Coordinates of C-alpha atoms in Angstrom, one line a residue:
Chain A
M684 CA 0.0 0.0 0.0
N685 CA 2.8 2.3 0.9
S686 CA 4.6 1.7 -2.4
V687 CA 1.4 2.5 -4.3
N688 CA 1.1 5.7 -2.3
S689 CA 4.7 6.7 -2.9
G690 CA 4.2 5.9 -6.6
I691 CA 1.2 8.3 -6.7
Q692 CA 3.1 11.0 -5.0
K693 CA 6.1 10.6 -7.3
I694 CA 3.9 10.7 -10.4
S695 CA 2.0 13.7 -9.1
R696 CA 5.2 15.6 -8.4
G697 CA 6.4 14.9 -11.9
I698 CA 3.1 16.0 -13.5
Y699 CA 3.1 19.1 -11.3
F700 CA 6.6 20.1 -12.4
A701 CA 5.6 19.6 -16.1
I702 CA 2.4 21.7 -15.6
E703 CA 4.5 24.4 -14.0
V704 CA 7.0 24.5 -16.9
I705 CA 4.2 24.5 -19.5
A706 CA 2.2 27.2 -17.6
K707 CA 5.3 29.5 -17.5
L708 CA 5.8 29.0 -21.2
I709 CA 2.2 29.8 -21.9
F710 CA 2.4 32.9 -19.7
I711 CA 5.4 34.2 -21.8
V712 CA 3.6 33.4 -25.1
M713 CA 0.6 35.3 -23.8
V714 CA 2.7 38.5 -23.0
F715 CA 4.4 38.4 -26.3
S716 CA 1.4 37.7 -28.5
V717 CA -0.4 40.7 -27.1
S718 CA 2.7 42.9 -27.2
I719 CA 3.2 41.9 -30.9
A720 CA -0.4 43.0 -31.5
V721 CA 0.3 46.4 -29.9
V722 CA 3.6 47.0 -31.8
G723 CA 2.0 45.9 -35.0
R724 CA -0.9 48.3 -34.6
L725 CA 1.2 51.3 -33.4
V726 CA 4.2 50.8 -35.7
F727 CA 2.8 49.1 -38.8
S728 CA -0.8 50.2 -38.4
K729 CA -1.8 46.5 -38.6
S730 CA -1.7 43.8 -36.1
P731 CA -1.6 40.1 -37.0
S732 CA -5.0 38.5 -36.6
W733 CA -3.7 35.4 -34.8
T734 CA -2.3 37.4 -31.8
E735 CA -5.7 37.9 -30.1
E736 CA -6.7 34.3 -30.6
I737 CA -3.4 32.9 -29.4
G738 CA -3.7 35.2 -26.3
I739 CA -7.1 33.9 -25.5
L740 CA -6.3 30.3 -26.1
S741 CA -3.2 30.6 -23.9
L742 CA -5.4 32.2 -21.2
V743 CA -7.9 29.4 -21.3
W744 CA -5.2 26.8 -20.9
L745 CA -3.4 28.8 -18.2
C746 CA -6.6 29.0 -16.3
F747 CA -7.3 25.3 -16.1
L748 CA -3.7 24.1 -15.8
T749 CA -3.0 26.5 -12.8
A750 CA -6.3 25.2 -11.3
A751 CA -4.9 21.7 -11.3
M752 CA -1.7 23.1 -9.6
G753 CA -3.9 24.8 -7.0
V754 CA -5.5 21.5 -6.2
R755 CA -2.1 19.9 -5.4
D756 CA -1.0 22.9 -3.4
G757 CA -4.3 23.1 -1.6
S758 CA -4.2 26.9 -2.3
H759 CA -7.6 27.5 -3.7
M760 CA -9.8 30.1 -1.9
R761 CA -12.2 28.5 0.5
M762 CA -14.2 29.6 3.6
S763 CA -12.5 28.5 6.8
I764 CA -15.6 28.9 9.0
I765 CA -15.5 25.2 9.9
E766 CA -12.2 25.7 11.6
Y767 CA -13.8 28.0 14.1
V768 CA -16.9 25.8 14.7
F769 CA -15.6 22.2 14.7
N770 CA -12.7 20.4 16.4
E771 CA -9.6 19.4 14.5
K772 CA -10.8 15.8 13.8
I773 CA -14.0 16.9 12.2
C774 CA -12.2 19.5 10.2
L775 CA -9.8 16.9 8.9
I776 CA -12.7 14.7 7.8
L777 CA -14.4 17.7 6.1
H778 CA -11.2 18.7 4.3
K779 CA -10.9 15.1 3.0
I780 CA -14.6 15.2 1.8
A781 CA -13.8 18.4 0.0
Y782 CA -11.2 16.5 -2.1
V783 CA -13.6 13.7 -2.8
V784 CA -16.1 16.3 -4.1
L785 CA -13.2 17.6 -6.3
I786 CA -12.6 14.2 -7.6
A787 CA -16.3 13.9 -8.6
I788 CA -16.2 17.3 -10.3
Y789 CA -13.0 16.3 -12.2
L790 CA -14.7 13.1 -13.3
V791 CA -17.5 15.2 -14.8
F792 CA -14.8 17.3 -16.5
I793 CA -13.3 14.2 -18.1
V794 CA -16.6 12.7 -19.4
V795 CA -18.2 16.0 -20.5
G796 CA -14.9 17.4 -21.7
F797 CA -14.4 14.4 -24.0
D798 CA -17.9 14.9 -25.5
A799 CA -17.1 18.6 -26.0
V800 CA -13.8 17.8 -27.8
Q801 CA -15.6 15.4 -30.2
M802 CA -18.4 17.9 -30.8
M803 CA -16.1 20.8 -31.5
S804 CA -13.5 19.0 -33.5
R805 CA -15.2 20.0 -36.8
S806 CA -15.3 23.7 -35.9
I807 CA -12.2 25.9 -36.4
L808 CA -10.9 29.0 -34.8
P809 CA -11.2 31.8 -37.5
A810 CA -7.7 33.3 -37.3
T811 CA -5.3 30.5 -36.5
R812 CA -7.5 27.8 -38.3
L813 CA -6.8 25.5 -35.3
P814 CA -9.7 23.1 -34.4
M815 CA -12.0 24.5 -31.7
S816 CA -11.3 21.3 -29.8
T817 CA -7.8 22.8 -28.9
M818 CA -9.7 25.2 -26.6
Y819 CA -12.3 22.8 -25.3
G820 CA -9.7 20.1 -24.8
S821 CA -8.4 22.1 -21.9
I822 CA -11.3 20.9 -19.8
F823 CA -10.7 17.3 -20.6
I824 CA -7.0 17.5 -19.9
T825 CA -7.6 19.4 -16.7
G826 CA -10.1 16.8 -15.7
I827 CA -7.3 14.1 -15.9
L828 CA -4.6 16.3 -14.3
G829 CA -7.0 17.6 -11.6
L830 CA -8.1 14.0 -10.8
I831 CA -4.5 12.9 -10.3
M832 CA -3.7 16.0 -8.2
A833 CA -6.7 15.5 -6.0
I834 CA -6.0 11.8 -5.5
A835 CA -2.3 12.6 -4.7
R836 CA -3.4 15.3 -2.2
L837 CA -5.9 13.0 -0.6
T838 CA -3.4 10.2 -0.2
D839 CA -0.4 12.4 0.8
K840 CA 0.1 11.7 4.5
E841 CA 2.3 14.8 4.9
C842 CA -0.7 17.0 4.1
W843 CA -2.9 15.6 6.8
N844 CA -0.5 15.4 9.7
Chain B
M1346 CA -39.8 30.3 -11.8
D1347 CA -38.4 26.9 -10.7
T1348 CA -38.2 27.2 -6.9
Q1349 CA -36.9 23.7 -6.4
A1350 CA -34.0 24.3 -8.8
I1351 CA -33.2 27.6 -7.0
L1352 CA -33.2 25.8 -3.6
I1353 CA -30.9 23.1 -5.0
L1354 CA -28.5 25.6 -6.4
L1355 CA -28.4 27.9 -3.4
G1356 CA -28.7 25.1 -0.8
S1357 CA -25.9 23.0 -2.3
F1358 CA -23.7 26.0 -2.8
A1359 CA -24.1 27.0 0.8
V1360 CA -23.4 23.5 2.1
L1361 CA -20.3 23.1 -0.2
I1362 CA -18.7 26.5 0.8
V1363 CA -19.5 26.2 4.5
G1364 CA -18.1 22.6 4.3
G1365 CA -14.8 24.1 3.2
I1366 CA -14.9 23.1 -0.5
H1367 CA -12.9 25.5 -2.6
I1368 CA -15.2 28.3 -3.7
A1369 CA -14.7 27.9 -7.4
Y1370 CA -15.5 24.2 -7.2
A1371 CA -18.5 24.9 -4.9
M1372 CA -19.8 27.1 -7.7
I1373 CA -19.2 24.4 -10.3
G1374 CA -20.5 21.6 -8.1
S1375 CA -23.7 23.3 -7.2
A1376 CA -24.2 24.4 -10.9
I1377 CA -23.7 20.7 -12.0
L1378 CA -26.3 19.5 -9.5
T1379 CA -28.8 22.1 -10.7
I1380 CA -28.1 21.4 -14.3
L1381 CA -28.7 17.7 -13.7
F1382 CA -32.0 18.5 -11.9
S1383 CA -33.2 20.8 -14.6
K1384 CA -32.5 18.2 -17.2
I1385 CA -30.2 20.5 -19.2
S1386 CA -27.3 18.8 -21.2
L1387 CA -24.2 18.7 -19.0
I1388 CA -22.2 19.9 -22.0
V1389 CA -23.2 23.5 -20.9
V1390 CA -20.8 23.0 -18.0
V1391 CA -17.9 22.9 -20.5
T1392 CA -19.2 25.7 -22.8
T1393 CA -20.0 28.1 -19.9
L1394 CA -16.6 27.4 -18.2
I1395 CA -14.8 28.3 -21.4
D1396 CA -17.1 31.2 -22.1
G1397 CA -16.4 32.5 -18.6
I1398 CA -12.7 33.0 -19.2
N1399 CA -12.8 33.4 -23.0
G1400 CA -12.4 37.2 -23.2
F1401 CA -9.6 39.4 -24.5
T1402 CA -10.0 41.8 -21.5
F1403 CA -9.4 38.9 -19.0
L1404 CA -5.8 38.7 -20.4
A1405 CA -5.1 41.9 -18.5
I1406 CA -5.4 40.1 -15.1
P1407 CA -2.4 37.8 -15.5
F1408 CA -0.4 40.6 -16.9
F1409 CA -1.2 43.0 -14.0
V1410 CA -0.5 40.2 -11.5
L1411 CA 2.9 39.4 -13.2
A1412 CA 3.9 43.1 -13.5
G1413 CA 3.0 43.6 -9.8
E1414 CA 5.1 40.6 -8.7
I1415 CA 8.1 41.7 -10.8
M1416 CA 8.0 45.2 -9.3
A1417 CA 7.3 44.0 -5.8
Q1418 CA 10.5 41.9 -5.8
G1419 CA 12.7 44.2 -7.7
G1420 CA 13.5 46.9 -5.2
I1421 CA 10.6 49.1 -5.8
S1422 CA 9.4 49.2 -2.2
D1423 CA 12.5 50.9 -0.9
R1424 CA 12.3 53.6 -3.6
L1425 CA 8.7 54.3 -3.1
I1426 CA 9.2 54.5 0.7
K1427 CA 12.0 57.0 0.1
L1428 CA 9.9 59.1 -2.2
S1429 CA 7.0 59.1 0.3
N1430 CA 9.3 59.9 3.1
A1431 CA 10.6 63.0 1.2
L1432 CA 7.0 64.1 0.6
V1433 CA 5.3 63.6 3.9
G1434 CA 7.9 62.2 6.4
W1435 CA 8.4 65.7 8.0
M1436 CA 4.8 65.6 9.5
R1437 CA 4.0 64.5 13.0
G1438 CA 3.7 60.7 12.8
G1439 CA 5.8 61.0 9.7
L1440 CA 6.3 57.2 9.2
A1441 CA 2.6 56.5 9.4
M1442 CA 2.1 59.2 6.7
V1443 CA 4.9 57.6 4.7
N1444 CA 3.1 54.2 5.0
I1445 CA -0.1 55.6 3.7
V1446 CA 1.4 57.5 0.8
A1447 CA 3.7 54.6 -0.2
S1448 CA 0.6 52.5 -0.4
V1449 CA -0.9 54.9 -2.9
F1450 CA 2.1 54.5 -5.2
F1451 CA 2.7 50.8 -4.5
G1452 CA -1.0 49.8 -4.7
G1453 CA -1.2 51.6 -8.0
I1454 CA 1.6 49.3 -9.3
S1455 CA 0.6 46.0 -7.7
G1456 CA -3.2 46.4 -7.3
S1457 CA -2.9 43.9 -4.5
A1458 CA -3.6 44.7 -0.8
T1459 CA -1.8 41.5 0.3
A1460 CA 1.3 42.3 -1.7
D1461 CA 1.2 45.9 -0.4
T1462 CA 1.1 44.7 3.2
A1463 CA 3.8 42.1 2.7
S1464 CA 6.2 44.3 0.8
L1465 CA 5.8 47.7 2.6
G1466 CA 4.9 46.2 5.9
S1467 CA 8.1 44.1 6.2
I1468 CA 10.1 47.3 5.8
L1469 CA 7.9 49.9 7.5
I1470 CA 6.6 48.0 10.5
P1471 CA 10.1 47.3 12.0
M1472 CA 11.2 50.9 11.0
M1473 CA 8.2 52.4 12.8
K1474 CA 8.7 50.2 15.9
K1475 CA 12.4 51.3 16.0
N1476 CA 11.2 54.9 15.9
G1477 CA 8.9 54.6 18.9
Y1478 CA 5.6 53.7 17.2
D1479 CA 3.4 51.0 18.8
V1480 CA 3.7 47.8 16.8
E1481 CA -0.1 47.4 16.8
F1482 CA -0.6 50.9 15.4
S1483 CA 2.1 50.4 12.8
T1484 CA 0.6 47.1 11.6
A1485 CA -3.0 48.6 11.6
V1486 CA -2.0 51.6 9.5
T1487 CA -0.1 49.3 7.1
M1488 CA -3.1 47.1 6.6
A1489 CA -5.8 49.8 6.4
S1490 CA -3.7 51.8 3.8
S1491 CA -3.2 48.7 1.7
I1492 CA -6.9 49.0 0.6
E1493 CA -6.0 52.1 -1.3
G1494 CA -4.3 50.1 -4.0
L1495 CA -7.5 48.2 -4.8
L1496 CA -9.2 51.4 -5.8
I1497 CA -6.3 53.3 -7.4
P1498 CA -5.7 52.2 -10.9
P1499 CA -4.6 49.9 -12.3
S1500 CA -6.5 47.3 -10.3
H1501 CA -7.1 43.7 -11.6
N1502 CA -10.1 43.5 -9.3
M1503 CA -11.6 46.3 -11.3
I1504 CA -11.3 44.2 -14.4
I1505 CA -12.9 41.2 -12.7
Y1506 CA -15.8 43.6 -11.7
A1507 CA -16.0 45.1 -15.2
M1508 CA -16.4 41.6 -16.8
A1509 CA -18.8 40.4 -14.0
A1510 CA -20.9 43.5 -14.7
G1511 CA -21.2 42.5 -18.3
G1512 CA -18.4 44.5 -19.9
L1513 CA -18.0 48.0 -18.5
S1514 CA -15.4 50.5 -19.7
I1515 CA -12.1 49.7 -18.0
G1516 CA -10.9 53.3 -18.5
K1517 CA -14.0 54.7 -16.8
L1518 CA -13.6 52.2 -13.9
F1519 CA -9.9 53.1 -13.4
L1520 CA -10.8 56.8 -13.4
G1521 CA -13.7 56.1 -11.0
G1522 CA -11.5 54.4 -8.5
L1523 CA -8.9 57.3 -8.4
V1524 CA -10.7 59.8 -6.2
P1525 CA -12.2 57.3 -3.7
G1526 CA -8.6 55.8 -3.4
L1527 CA -7.1 59.2 -2.8
F1528 CA -9.9 60.2 -0.4
L1529 CA -9.3 57.0 1.6
A1530 CA -5.6 57.9 1.8
L1531 CA -6.4 61.4 3.0
S1532 CA -8.9 60.2 5.6
L1533 CA -6.3 57.7 6.9
M1534 CA -3.7 60.5 7.1
I1535 CA -6.0 62.8 9.0
F1536 CA -6.9 60.0 11.5
S1537 CA -3.2 58.9 11.8
L1538 CA -2.2 62.6 12.5
F1539 CA -4.7 62.8 15.2
I1540 CA -3.5 59.5 16.8
S1541 CA 0.2 60.6 16.4
I1542 CA -0.4 63.9 18.2
R1543 CA -2.2 62.1 21.0
R1544 CA 0.5 59.4 21.4
K1545 CA 3.3 61.9 20.7
Y1546 CA 4.8 59.9 17.8
P1547 CA 7.9 61.5 16.3
K1548 CA 8.3 63.8 13.2
G1549 CA 10.8 62.8 10.5
D1550 CA 13.5 64.9 8.8
P1551 CA 12.5 68.4 7.8
F1552 CA 11.0 68.8 4.3
S1553 CA 13.6 69.2 1.5
I1554 CA 12.7 69.8 -2.1
K1555 CA 16.1 68.5 -3.1
E1556 CA 15.3 65.2 -1.4
V1557 CA 11.9 65.0 -3.2
L1558 CA 13.6 65.5 -6.6
I1559 CA 16.3 62.9 -5.9
S1560 CA 13.8 60.3 -4.7
F1561 CA 11.4 61.1 -7.5
K1562 CA 14.2 60.6 -10.0
E1563 CA 14.9 57.2 -8.5
S1564 CA 11.3 56.2 -8.5
I1565 CA 10.2 57.5 -11.9
W1566 CA 11.1 54.3 -13.7
A1567 CA 8.7 52.3 -11.5
L1568 CA 6.0 54.9 -11.5
M1569 CA 6.1 54.9 -15.3
T1570 CA 4.4 51.5 -15.1
V1571 CA 1.3 53.1 -13.6
L1572 CA 1.4 56.0 -16.1
I1573 CA 1.7 53.6 -19.1
V1574 CA -1.5 51.9 -18.0
I1575 CA -3.5 54.9 -16.9
F1576 CA -2.7 57.2 -19.8
G1577 CA -2.6 54.4 -22.3
V1578 CA -6.1 53.3 -21.5
I1579 CA -7.6 56.8 -20.9
S1580 CA -6.1 58.3 -24.1
G1581 CA -7.3 55.2 -26.1
V1582 CA -3.8 54.4 -27.3
F1583 CA -4.0 51.0 -25.7
T1584 CA -6.8 48.7 -24.5
A1585 CA -6.6 47.6 -20.9
T1586 CA -5.1 44.3 -22.0
E1587 CA -2.6 45.9 -24.3
S1588 CA -1.5 48.4 -21.6
A1589 CA -1.1 45.5 -19.1
A1590 CA 1.1 43.6 -21.5
I1591 CA 3.3 46.6 -22.2
A1592 CA 3.4 47.4 -18.4
T1593 CA 4.6 43.8 -17.8
L1594 CA 7.4 44.2 -20.4
W1595 CA 8.3 47.6 -18.9
A1596 CA 8.3 46.2 -15.3
F1597 CA 10.6 43.4 -16.6
F1598 CA 13.0 46.0 -18.2
V1599 CA 13.1 48.3 -15.2
T1600 CA 13.6 45.5 -12.7
F1601 CA 16.3 43.5 -14.5
F1602 CA 18.0 46.2 -16.6
V1603 CA 17.6 49.5 -14.7
Y1604 CA 17.3 48.7 -10.9
K1605 CA 19.2 45.4 -11.2
E1606 CA 18.6 44.5 -7.6
I1607 CA 17.7 40.9 -8.5
R1608 CA 19.2 38.7 -11.1
I1609 CA 17.4 37.5 -14.2
Q1610 CA 17.5 33.9 -12.8
A1611 CA 14.9 35.1 -10.2
F1612 CA 12.3 35.5 -13.0
G1613 CA 11.4 31.8 -12.8
G1614 CA 10.5 32.2 -9.1
I1615 CA 8.5 35.4 -9.9
L1616 CA 6.5 33.6 -12.6
K1617 CA 5.8 30.8 -10.2
K1618 CA 4.5 33.2 -7.6
A1619 CA 2.3 34.9 -10.2
L1620 CA 1.0 31.4 -11.2
R1621 CA 0.0 30.7 -7.6
V1622 CA -2.0 33.9 -7.4
L1623 CA -3.6 33.1 -10.8
A1624 CA -4.5 29.6 -9.8
N1625 CA -7.0 31.1 -7.5
I1626 CA -8.3 34.0 -9.6
L1627 CA -8.7 32.5 -13.1
I1628 CA -10.6 29.4 -12.1
L1629 CA -13.0 31.6 -10.1
I1630 CA -13.7 33.6 -13.2
A1631 CA -14.3 30.5 -15.3
A1632 CA -16.5 29.0 -12.6
A1633 CA -18.5 32.3 -12.4
G1634 CA -19.4 31.6 -16.1
T1635 CA -21.1 28.3 -15.2
F1636 CA -22.6 29.5 -12.0
G1637 CA -23.8 32.8 -13.6
F1638 CA -25.4 30.8 -16.4
V1639 CA -27.5 28.8 -14.0
V1640 CA -28.3 31.9 -11.9
A1641 CA -29.5 33.7 -15.0
Y1642 CA -31.4 30.6 -16.3
L1643 CA -33.3 30.5 -13.0
Q1644 CA -33.9 34.3 -13.1
I1645 CA -32.5 34.6 -9.6
P1646 CA -31.4 38.3 -10.0
T1647 CA -34.9 39.2 -11.0
F1648 CA -36.3 37.3 -8.0
I1649 CA -34.0 38.9 -5.5
S1650 CA -34.5 42.3 -7.1
Q1651 CA -38.3 42.0 -6.9
A1652 CA -38.0 40.7 -3.3
I1653 CA -35.9 43.6 -2.1
L1654 CA -37.7 46.3 -4.1
G1655 CA -41.0 44.8 -2.9
L1656 CA -39.8 45.3 0.7
T1657 CA -38.7 48.9 0.2
T1658 CA -37.9 51.3 -2.6
N1659 CA -36.0 53.6 -0.3
K1660 CA -32.7 54.1 -2.0
I1661 CA -30.8 54.8 1.2
A1662 CA -32.1 51.7 3.0
I1663 CA -31.3 49.5 0.0
L1664 CA -27.8 50.8 -0.4
L1665 CA -27.2 50.4 3.3
L1666 CA -28.5 46.8 3.0
V1667 CA -26.3 46.1 0.0
N1668 CA -23.2 47.5 1.9
L1669 CA -24.1 45.4 4.9
V1670 CA -24.4 42.2 2.8
L1671 CA -21.1 42.9 1.1
L1672 CA -19.3 43.7 4.4
M1673 CA -20.6 40.5 6.0
L1674 CA -19.6 38.4 3.0
G1675 CA -16.2 40.1 3.1
M1676 CA -15.7 38.7 6.5
I1677 CA -16.0 35.1 5.3
M1678 CA -15.1 35.1 1.6
G1679 CA -12.3 36.3 -0.7
M1680 CA -12.5 39.4 -2.8
A1681 CA -12.6 37.9 -6.3
S1682 CA -15.3 35.3 -5.1
I1683 CA -17.6 38.1 -3.9
I1684 CA -17.2 40.1 -7.0
V1685 CA -18.0 37.3 -9.4
I1686 CA -20.9 35.9 -7.4
M1687 CA -22.6 39.1 -6.2
T1688 CA -22.1 41.6 -9.1
P1689 CA -24.6 39.9 -11.4
I1690 CA -27.1 39.7 -8.5
L1691 CA -26.7 43.2 -6.9
L1692 CA -25.9 45.3 -10.0
P1693 CA -29.5 45.1 -11.5
I1694 CA -30.9 46.2 -8.1
V1695 CA -28.7 49.2 -7.6
T1696 CA -28.9 50.4 -11.2
Q1697 CA -32.7 50.4 -10.9
L1698 CA -32.2 52.9 -8.1
G1699 CA -30.1 55.1 -10.3
V1700 CA -26.6 54.1 -9.1
D1701 CA -24.1 54.2 -12.0
P1702 CA -22.4 50.8 -12.5
I1703 CA -19.0 52.6 -12.3
Q1704 CA -19.9 54.0 -8.9
F1705 CA -21.1 50.6 -7.8
G1706 CA -17.7 49.2 -8.8
A1707 CA -16.0 51.5 -6.3
I1708 CA -18.6 50.6 -3.6
M1709 CA -18.1 46.9 -4.3
I1710 CA -14.2 47.0 -4.3
L1711 CA -14.1 49.1 -1.1
N1712 CA -16.5 46.8 0.7
C1713 CA -14.5 43.7 -0.4
G1714 CA -11.3 45.6 0.6
I1715 CA -12.6 46.2 4.1
G1716 CA -13.4 42.5 4.2
L1717 CA -9.7 41.7 3.7
I1718 CA -8.8 43.3 7.0
T1719 CA -11.7 41.9 9.1
P1720 CA -11.8 38.6 11.0
P1721 CA -12.4 35.7 10.8
V1722 CA -11.2 35.4 7.2
G1723 CA -9.1 38.4 6.2
G1724 CA -6.1 37.7 4.0
V1725 CA -4.4 41.0 4.7
L1726 CA -5.1 40.6 8.5
F1727 CA -3.2 37.3 8.4
V1728 CA -0.3 38.7 6.5
G1729 CA -0.1 41.8 8.8
S1730 CA -0.2 39.5 11.9
G1731 CA 2.5 37.3 10.4
I1732 CA 4.9 40.2 9.6
S1733 CA 4.5 42.0 12.9
G1734 CA 4.1 39.0 15.2
V1735 CA 1.0 40.6 16.8
K1736 CA -1.9 38.3 17.5
I1737 CA -5.1 38.7 15.3
E1738 CA -7.2 39.6 18.5
R1739 CA -4.8 42.5 19.4
L1740 CA -4.6 43.7 15.9
T1741 CA -8.4 43.7 15.5
K1742 CA -8.7 45.8 18.7
E1743 CA -6.2 48.4 17.3
M1744 CA -8.1 48.3 14.0
L1745 CA -11.5 49.3 15.5
P1746 CA -11.0 53.1 14.9
F1747 CA -9.6 52.4 11.5
Y1748 CA -12.7 50.4 10.6
L1749 CA -14.8 53.5 11.6
V1750 CA -12.7 55.6 9.2
L1751 CA -13.1 53.1 6.5
L1752 CA -16.9 52.9 7.0
I1753 CA -17.2 56.7 6.9
V1754 CA -15.3 56.7 3.5
L1755 CA -17.6 53.8 2.3
L1756 CA -20.7 55.9 3.2
V1757 CA -19.3 58.9 1.3
V1758 CA -18.4 56.8 -1.7
T1759 CA -21.9 55.2 -1.6
F1760 CA -24.0 58.3 -1.1
V1761 CA -21.9 61.0 -2.9
P1762 CA -21.7 59.7 -6.5
Q1763 CA -19.6 62.7 -7.6
V1764 CA -16.7 61.3 -5.6
T1765 CA -16.5 58.4 -8.0
M1766 CA -18.1 59.9 -11.1
F1767 CA -16.2 63.2 -11.3
F1768 CA -13.2 62.0 -13.4
P1769 CA -15.1 59.5 -15.6
N1770 CA -17.7 62.2 -16.5
L1771 CA -15.0 64.8 -17.0
I1772 CA -12.6 62.9 -19.1
M1773 CA -14.4 60.1 -20.9

């Protein structure tokens, strides 16, 4: 059991690191795509049509990838009223239930996200000509990543000591 | 109206957030339950999540957060404190004044009350203590003044509000926040002066125009970040998003090539810090898309609006009630959460009473700002306590008169529209 748990933690750390690197790259792409649009408009009186679309696409992916990171960190905003009302033991149980609810939500993301990817694969984004599923795929991928992160958090003994 | 569906949405949302589920996921979870109950296709969960964040204006939020993080860690705090000291340090309680004025400058750049308290507080609280100020007062003035930055442009919270309100002019909102922010700073200065005279806090060095010019020269690179955004947006040269991207590049240039107090290798860490902040904000905005869809589908704003206006049509009573609701929510919820959840519900009510959405933006931000420094859930309160080592209970006691000042400012912003609307009406 312990080896399974340590395997989950190892995999989640690796995935977390990968998400972080990708999110940083997306962030830089976002800044440059919008800056190129500004320079293009002010200097050449014309900005490339793809810049806005790449910016938005990056933002959508950044939003959902960082959400998965937040699950592993346990850093998402929540109300901490329970900590003032209940004792430590009940709080611990409620916190664990919170992660079970997250797992359920991420399962919905995976199932419905997959449907959305299939549905949108025939539509294209007008400027970049990329399939619309590149945008909607973010929910499906986040579903998988979030699920792994939530399970890793739930089974990480260090988080609950 | 589907009363059962409304009960499922609001009931499950209340149970989930009180149970400690992350707020964004509580919004998504309760929306999923209601969608299932209402027999709508679950695919709308995906489309509304994407629609919630799929806007060019939202790009400004990560840019402002990153620019703020770069500037906060790149030696800007020292320079802004030096400039503020040259401007107001000569007064009685000079360091308290410096604290308040530095927050005007710093808040303008970072737009974050927490970053303001952490950056300025870690320098100014020990400095004030060393100069004979009570540590409780030093922390209280740091925390109270940090709210200025939420109102003074650029503020990413204003952008969240603009989008939650259905797409308001960012330029007008930025201008609208300027006078309330400065009015708040002035009110805090007057109150701090009064306390400083009573407690015989010291004066700083005498005023010197030479010192002002020297410190201004050192700070101008950093202050340019704010000017790029404000003048860029107001003049129409840039959109809010474009100005934020340029401000980020400018902040990068100033920090790593002009001030050079941190090495370029530190940029990875700065990006990571920005990502942690964004992990909270962006998913909330996306979740508000799904939650907002269900709220609108069930016509909840109309229902609440009719209920409140059926109770009374007295503008003063309703605005007081709205402030009370926001203040109470501020005690238990984070700022971005309140903005995305409450704006679509409250805005239709106040606009029916003749309140301009721009003015309501200032009211909303100020209310949420006060929430950041009130227990039990006050992010800034925790940071202030952590830096100064003063317990939350003692800090809250010292904060009591500050709360009163903040409430007076809130009432002025609520009932004197000109305070917010003067610049937007004059310039745009």
